[in-house]
Amino acid sequence: MSTMLSSVNLRRHWAFVALLSLALGLHLPIFGDALNPDATTYLAVAKSIATQRSLEIETTLAPRHPPLMPLLLTPFGLALGFNDISVHILELIAFVVLLLLTYSLSRGFGPRVSLVPSLLLSLDPVLYLNMSDGRSLCVLMILALSTLLAVWRGLVDSRWLVVAAMSASLAYLTADSVGYLFPIAGIAGLAWRFYYVRWQVFRDRWYLSAVAIFSSVVLVWTGYNVASQGNPYTDPRVIGYLDRLIGSTHLDIQIVMIGGFVVYFFLYLGQNFLPFLALREARSAVRSLPAKLVRDQRIGAMGLFIVLTILTSAVLSSAFTLYEPLRTLDHSDTYLRYAAVVAPIAFLGVGMLARTCTRTSKRWIVPLAVALIVLAVQFVPQAIERDDSSAWFHALQKDLSARNIETVYSDIAIYLRYNTGGIAFLSIDKGYSTPSVNITTSDVPPGSALLTLIYVPARFDERIEGLYLVYHFDPAINGPFANLYYRN
């Protein structure tokens, strides 16, 4: 009997199963791609959890993150090794879960439109890039969708608000930068609910329980940060950048930077809506959207989540661009990952718009095809470029081996260690609070090889792959070191 039911369900959802298989095939090339510094830090923390029962690692120069991604990686690392394979397997599993969740939310759109959000998501170039990099975007998308779903159900049964709080809490513990979105969304959500139910919101014990759960998670993680590093922030540098953006940046620069990123993120999330505006039905639906945002709380929740994400992402991106020493506007495309957290929600919106168009016209297929072509034009070059991402590390390994260097000290040792085989990388860390640092023989044994990016030696033997190489370290010759992480 159970076999028959499974067969019936498979036939009912055969189109989605085919799409899922195609999407997995498109994303399999992430295996072998190089990992981003965020991902190598996840691996280092996961290994520390497994071997030392600690969230702390050997250096403060690596980006510091909340604990959920390392915790998710730990069992994969124990089973498969702490390497890029473990990271990319986790990414693919999360991708499958994300597509399943997106499809489950879009099934109510009808058989002709139910696949639209999942189809768009499977070609999202920003998601592919971040899966290839090993970042947390896919997990954050799942948690954002889960939070929205729980909020929707909480409109009818407020017990679901507790589930929303738990999902938001996990998102807060996933990524430091995007984590700021969820406290902001909680405050805005309170104002949003107050608009509809007034003071009743404070008499809803399930809503109050949800607030207590999320607040407790924030307080516990804040307490851990205070105990482990003496301040309440996951990464104090991020707060420093935000403080300088808000407190000491001229207003005109704030407007240009934040406004520019707002437009950039709106274009990214809105590009799939634009082809549908060629249809009269879609234009009519867009004109009625402001009223629907107020009248329909489900659509209002989607709109609020998207707008808050874009605004928060624009502020963070502006702060990093202006004040993070090693980032410039050349890296602006990497900031799309902040806004992309709500891309599945935007794709659900495209599905809703397509459903509106199917009621009176069969021409909705044309704008959908245009939207898919636009995504594919972005997706294919991204996939090709990422396939070559390991070439730099292979060249570095070849260069070091040609010089008979098997062990090297580095200020980016964790990043190099998990991307480059055959070489032992040992960390040096002199902080980032001064314009120059003195690396001594207590940090690096005399005569050892030294390879740096952040600390620029006064004298070095050569540059390989953009890094500074010292064959035989001597502090009297190679010091002092300029600190590129320092910025007034």
XYZ file of N, CA and C in Angstrom, residues 54 67 198 217 257 262 360 373 417 459:
30
model
N 35.487 23.615 21.413
C 35.591 25.070 21.536
C 35.207 25.730 20.220
N 27.702 30.467 15.510
C 28.127 29.064 15.525
C 27.351 28.092 14.650
N -3.740 46.198 17.410
C -3.544 47.163 18.494
C -2.968 46.471 19.726
N 17.872 33.930 22.938
C 18.964 33.487 22.066
C 19.970 34.617 21.852
N 25.820 56.369 -1.223
C 26.212 54.970 -1.049
C 25.009 54.086 -0.745
N 20.629 50.415 -2.508
C 19.189 50.123 -2.501
C 18.697 49.882 -3.928
N -6.404 35.156 -17.265
C -7.014 35.810 -18.430
C -6.192 35.662 -19.703
N 15.773 33.488 -19.369
C 16.930 33.789 -20.222
C 17.850 34.793 -19.540
N 45.099 27.024 3.950
C 45.191 25.626 4.394
C 44.088 24.766 3.792
N 60.913 44.500 3.668
C 61.667 43.870 2.591
C 61.163 42.447 2.417
